[in-house]
XYZ file of C-alpha atoms in Angstrom:
197
model
C 0.000 0.000 0.000
C 2.762 2.422 0.955
C 4.710 1.553 -2.207
C 1.649 2.228 -4.356
C 1.193 5.642 -2.722
C 4.866 6.476 -3.235
C 4.550 5.821 -6.978
C 1.795 8.454 -7.181
C 4.064 11.229 -5.832
C 4.809 13.672 -8.667
C 8.387 13.542 -9.993
C 8.843 17.231 -9.188
C 8.089 16.633 -5.506
C 10.476 13.671 -5.385
C 13.238 15.815 -6.880
C 12.532 18.542 -4.331
C 12.802 16.041 -1.472
C 16.118 14.845 -2.899
C 17.391 18.429 -3.083
C 16.319 19.068 0.515
C 18.136 15.938 1.690
C 21.330 17.026 -0.086
C 20.993 20.618 1.151
C 20.870 19.456 4.769
C 23.242 16.475 4.589
C 26.137 17.948 2.563
C 26.967 20.696 5.118
C 26.873 18.044 7.859
C 29.265 15.844 5.838
C 31.631 18.808 5.348
C 31.553 19.509 9.094
C 32.414 15.888 9.912
C 35.194 15.814 7.317
C 36.712 18.921 8.924
C 36.699 17.115 12.292
C 38.478 14.135 10.769
C 41.057 16.393 9.093
C 41.641 18.144 12.424
C 42.160 14.816 14.196
C 44.691 13.677 11.556
C 46.456 17.067 11.709
C 46.650 16.740 15.490
C 48.330 13.348 15.138
C 50.816 14.709 12.596
C 51.741 17.596 14.907
C 52.348 15.223 17.803
C 54.544 13.068 15.567
C 56.766 16.059 14.775
C 57.716 16.478 18.444
C 60.201 13.672 17.949
C 61.847 11.234 20.319
C 60.287 9.444 23.253
C 57.924 12.350 23.939
C 56.251 11.919 20.548
C 55.881 8.181 21.084
C 54.258 8.736 24.487
C 51.982 11.487 23.170
C 50.759 9.371 20.235
C 50.310 6.330 22.470
C 48.329 8.437 24.954
C 46.117 9.734 22.126
C 45.503 6.190 20.887
C 44.169 5.358 24.369
C 42.270 8.567 25.089
C 40.848 9.006 21.572
C 38.549 5.945 21.494
C 37.341 6.672 25.042
C 36.511 10.266 24.094
C 34.742 9.429 20.833
C 32.762 6.533 22.312
C 31.559 8.762 25.155
C 30.851 11.569 22.706
C 28.756 9.352 20.404
C 26.845 7.964 23.372
C 25.917 11.431 24.601
C 25.137 12.697 21.108
C 22.295 10.185 20.975
C 20.318 12.951 22.702
C 20.770 14.961 19.511
C 18.764 12.351 17.571
C 15.794 12.872 19.894
C 16.317 16.638 19.706
C 16.136 16.503 15.909
C 12.951 14.410 15.912
C 11.096 16.644 18.378
C 12.145 19.922 16.756
C 11.605 18.735 13.172
C 8.071 17.652 13.985
C 7.242 21.060 15.503
C 8.916 22.826 12.563
C 6.972 20.719 10.058
C 3.734 21.630 11.797
C 4.675 25.297 11.561
C 4.077 25.835 15.281
C 6.615 28.350 16.581
C 5.338 28.119 20.168
C 5.897 24.357 20.103
C 9.443 24.888 18.768
C 10.122 27.405 21.569
C 8.890 24.952 24.213
C 10.985 22.168 22.709
C 14.111 24.345 22.675
C 13.666 25.459 26.307
C 13.100 21.855 27.426
C 16.120 20.655 25.438
C 18.230 23.425 27.016
C 17.316 22.232 30.521
C 17.932 18.560 29.684
C 21.248 19.427 28.025
C 22.373 21.364 31.090
C 21.597 18.455 33.441
C 23.075 15.744 31.209
C 26.087 17.944 30.459
C 26.912 18.423 34.140
C 26.467 14.694 34.814
C 28.664 13.881 31.793
C 31.430 16.134 33.138
C 31.285 14.526 36.593
C 31.286 10.976 35.193
C 34.066 11.865 32.769
C 36.297 13.470 35.388
C 35.869 10.955 38.176
C 35.488 7.725 36.203
C 36.566 7.843 32.565
C 39.653 9.993 33.157
C 41.059 7.163 35.298
C 40.415 4.521 32.647
C 43.735 5.042 30.769
C 45.616 3.828 33.852
C 44.103 0.391 33.190
C 44.725 0.502 29.426
C 48.274 1.859 29.411
C 51.278 -0.483 29.036
C 52.811 -1.542 32.352
C 56.371 -0.797 31.232
C 55.609 2.922 30.644
C 53.104 4.328 33.176
C 53.720 7.874 31.866
C 51.542 7.008 28.854
C 48.590 6.353 31.155
C 49.317 9.545 33.111
C 49.440 11.591 29.905
C 46.198 10.071 28.593
C 44.478 10.677 31.951
C 45.579 14.316 31.955
C 44.321 14.750 28.390
C 40.965 13.161 29.235
C 40.599 15.323 32.345
C 40.918 18.466 30.224
C 38.541 17.142 27.546
C 35.939 15.903 30.025
C 35.910 19.182 31.955
C 34.710 20.903 28.753
C 32.283 18.195 27.638
C 29.180 20.178 28.576
C 29.972 22.631 25.759
C 30.270 19.739 23.300
C 26.819 18.458 24.289
C 25.289 21.924 23.947
C 26.910 22.294 20.509
C 25.604 18.909 19.365
C 22.039 19.456 20.559
C 21.640 23.015 19.317
C 23.257 22.199 15.981
C 20.602 19.468 15.695
C 17.883 22.042 16.408
C 19.147 24.240 13.571
C 19.352 21.292 11.170
C 15.825 20.224 12.147
C 14.690 23.739 11.211
C 16.291 23.323 7.763
C 19.395 25.364 8.616
C 22.439 23.135 8.180
C 24.848 25.830 6.993
C 25.199 27.652 10.332
C 26.377 24.560 12.299
C 28.733 23.725 9.425
C 30.307 27.203 9.444
C 30.724 27.207 13.225
C 32.090 23.651 13.161
C 34.659 24.299 10.430
C 35.792 27.599 12.004
C 36.070 25.930 15.426
C 38.226 23.133 13.977
C 40.513 25.652 12.238
C 40.934 27.617 15.490
C 41.520 24.326 17.297
C 44.280 23.361 14.871
C 45.973 26.772 15.207
C 45.859 26.615 19.012
C 47.202 23.056 18.897
C 50.162 24.230 16.840
C 50.870 27.096 19.236
C 50.595 24.875 22.322
C 52.738 22.095 20.852
C 55.431 24.115 19.076
C 55.017 27.645 20.444
């Protein structure tokens, strides 16, 4: 039944849906590519330190990186719900419903963000001590220090993810992309200054 109804959709409408999908998804793809490029650039910079320090730094990143990204993806699952709720209100054209959704999402993000920081600082930041090689405990110490810094700022990452999802749900994917790409460029510059400056 659903397939039969789909066949009756005019070709013009199908093309418009395809354009809308590309218009929203391509900026998101560009944003994610910029994150990947930043991560690779970060690794290259650490490699240029040279000597034992570079080996420890790269080993620490190989431990801390998966922990960070797993935790990040877990918490960004809230963004999926955020998108669904906001997109439905936007599709209905009800601005008051969008406003209520945004204020509720803000409160939930604040609570989950604070909990994420506490869990990250007091639990996950100690995890590298268990994963680091026994013959070089400094790797675990370095990874723990890195995670402590990252986890202390995690609330901002959750806010960015949820409110970027709100903008995408309201058919505005370019603004999160611009902010994301600019943030990654600034991040790379600061990394260079902190590593080599």
